[in-house]
Amino acid sequence: MMPLMMFVLYIVSQTLICIPSATKALALSSNTDKLALLDLKEKLTNTIPYSLPSWNDSLLFCKWQGVTCTPSYMRVSRPSIGNLTFLEKLNLSNTNLNGEIPREVGHLKRLQVLDLSHNNLKGEIINELSNCSNLQVISFIYNNLTGNVPSWFGSMIQLTQLLLGANNLVGKIPPSLGNLSSLVEISLGRNHLEGTIPYTLGKLTNLKYFLMSSNNISGIVPDSLYNLTNIEDIDLGGNQLYGTIASNIDLVFPNLKVLLIGQNQFTGTFPSSVSNITRLKWLEIVENYFDGSIS
Ligand SMILES: *[C@@H]1O[C@H](CO)[C@@H](O)[C@H](O)[C@H]1NC(C)=O
Ligand SMILES: *[C@@H]1O[C@H](CO)[C@@H](O)[C@H](O)[C@H]1NC(C)=O
Ligand SMILES: *[C@@H]1O[C@H](CO)[C@@H](O)[C@H](O)[C@H]1NC(C)=O
Ligand SMILES: *[C@@H]1O[C@H](CO)[C@@H](O)[C@H](O)[C@H]1NC(C)=O
Ligand SMILES: *[C@@H]1O[C@H](CO)[C@@H](O)[C@H](O)[C@H]1NC(C)=O
Ligand SMILES: *[C@@H]1O[C@H](CO)[C@@H](O)[C@H](O)[C@H]1NC(C)=O
Ligand SMILES: *[C@@H]1O[C@H](CO)[C@@H](O)[C@H](O)[C@H]1NC(C)=O
Ligand SMILES: *[C@@H]1O[C@H](CO)[C@@H](O)[C@H](O)[C@H]1NC(C)=O
Ligand SMILES: *[C@@H]1O[C@H](CO)[C@@H](O)[C@H](O)[C@H]1NC(C)=O
């Protein structure tokens, strides 16, 4: 019965509504999705007029700025989905958003990329986001988000990039982040984080970018971090870290390009073996308590 009914409705829409072919079959079902997207827009923009001007009726919403639909939705293999499950990428970077992250984002079950960076979003990172288990990229950098880095991020095992830098986040780095075995980039810099670097982060063997500068992170650099042999960029400057740096840094981090550990309380001899790391192009160790010299 169902397919027949849909077929009939499809014919009706085709006959009665004269719209471009790509739009035809979507017309019936897409209105709820469109309204849901407009509802998201309202919350993200705090109803400031003129934000996201391309989100208007002149375009099919799969063509709105920053919206990427699943290919199957574009082909209209399924007439009615609802709840925005067609949305694969939402990239609203640098679009003057100044509301909060809407709870409805938790309905975007197929979302793989959520980039809301370079805006002025307020409020906390909503727990509903934990339901978007297909997310590979989360970027909220350069906003005004508050609250903690939620520990449930550790359950989002598809994540390759978790970028939360340059916000107003507080609290500790959750040890659960060590579960994100696909993670390539973690950015938590320029927040107000405290506590220590969790030992568990030494499990992130795919990590290339470890960005935690300008927080209030204290304690030693855990031994486990020297397992991250793929690392290219370590930025821990401007924290309260102490202890020594491993003397065989050239052997453990052969791919290192950037090492920024200035403005901490490190002691001991800074390892001269660093000069053996051929790709290293940026080294910053000022304002520590190192002794010795580097050749
Ligand atoms: C609607 O979006 C289109 C495509 O981006 C744009 O050219 C047009 O100016 C927008 N209309 C309004 C009223 O903002
Ligand atoms: C959308 O999600 C909400 C909350 O999970 C649910 O109550 C509602 O039934 C869903 N709607 C559709 C069309 O699936
Ligand atoms: C989002 O779009 C901006 C430019 O509009 C781009 O620089 C950025 O890489 C995109 N983000 C992702 C995750 O693709
Ligand atoms: C995640 O989704 C499930 C099922 O739709 C729902 O019961 C649960 O409350 C959601 N969790 C959050 C944190 O929104
Ligand atoms: C960020 O939020 C804080 C309050 O949480 C507020 O004092 C500050 O002015 C905000 N910054 C910007 C740039 O809006
Ligand atoms: C992740 O790691 C934490 C602590 O490191 C652990 O307790 C938790 O069970 C792990 N699993 C998930 C899915 O978060
Ligand atoms: C940084 O953390 C230390 C404790 O480790 C605390 O005494 C100090 O007040 C903190 N500073 C800021 C600016 O939060
Ligand atoms: C990493 O290194 C530490 C000490 O160097 C070692 O005990 C540990 O088994 C290694 N592996 C992980 C996953 O931390
Ligand atoms: C550089 O590596 C070579 C070969 O492993 C080693 O003999 C030498 O001592 C290293 N240089 C420094 C400054 O550690």
PDB file of C-alpha atoms and ligand atoms in Angstrom, residues 50 52-59 63-65, ligand 1:
ATOM      1  CA  TYR A  50      20.367  39.345   7.802  1.00  0.00           C
ATOM      2  CA  LEU A  52      22.591  33.505   6.734  1.00  0.00           C
ATOM      3  CA  PRO A  53      20.794  35.365   3.919  1.00  0.00           C
ATOM      4  CA  SER A  54      21.125  32.426   1.525  1.00  0.00           C
ATOM      5  CA  TRP A  55      18.815  30.387   3.768  1.00  0.00           C
ATOM      6  CA  ASN A  56      15.746  31.540   1.858  1.00  0.00           C
ATOM      7  CA  ASP A  57      13.100  30.160  -0.469  1.00  0.00           C
ATOM      8  CA  SER A  58      14.924  30.917  -3.695  1.00  0.00           C
ATOM      9  CA  LEU A  59      17.108  27.821  -3.252  1.00  0.00           C
ATOM     10  CA  LYS A  63      22.064  24.408  -1.499  1.00  0.00           C
ATOM     11  CA  TRP A  64      21.910  26.799   1.411  1.00  0.00           C
ATOM     12  CA  GLN A  65      25.224  28.161   2.646  1.00  0.00           C
TER      13      GLN A  65
HETATM   14  C1  LIG B   1      18.329  34.276  -1.219  1.00  0.00           C
HETATM   15  O1  LIG B   1      19.494  33.516  -1.489  1.00  0.00           O
HETATM   16  C2  LIG B   1      20.088  33.791  -2.749  1.00  0.00           C
HETATM   17  C3  LIG B   1      21.205  32.815  -2.983  1.00  0.00           C
HETATM   18  O2  LIG B   1      22.210  32.941  -2.036  1.00  0.00           O
HETATM   19  C4  LIG B   1      20.551  35.250  -2.790  1.00  0.00           C
HETATM   20  O3  LIG B   1      21.096  35.544  -4.057  1.00  0.00           O
HETATM   21  C5  LIG B   1      19.356  36.159  -2.514  1.00  0.00           C
HETATM   22  O4  LIG B   1      19.810  37.483  -2.420  1.00  0.00           O
HETATM   23  C6  LIG B   1      18.673  35.759  -1.208  1.00  0.00           C
HETATM   24  N1  LIG B   1      17.460  36.545  -1.031  1.00  0.00           N
HETATM   25  C7  LIG B   1      17.254  37.341   0.020  1.00  0.00           C
HETATM   26  C8  LIG B   1      15.934  38.009   0.094  1.00  0.00           C
HETATM   27  O5  LIG B   1      18.105  37.492   0.897  1.00  0.00           O
END
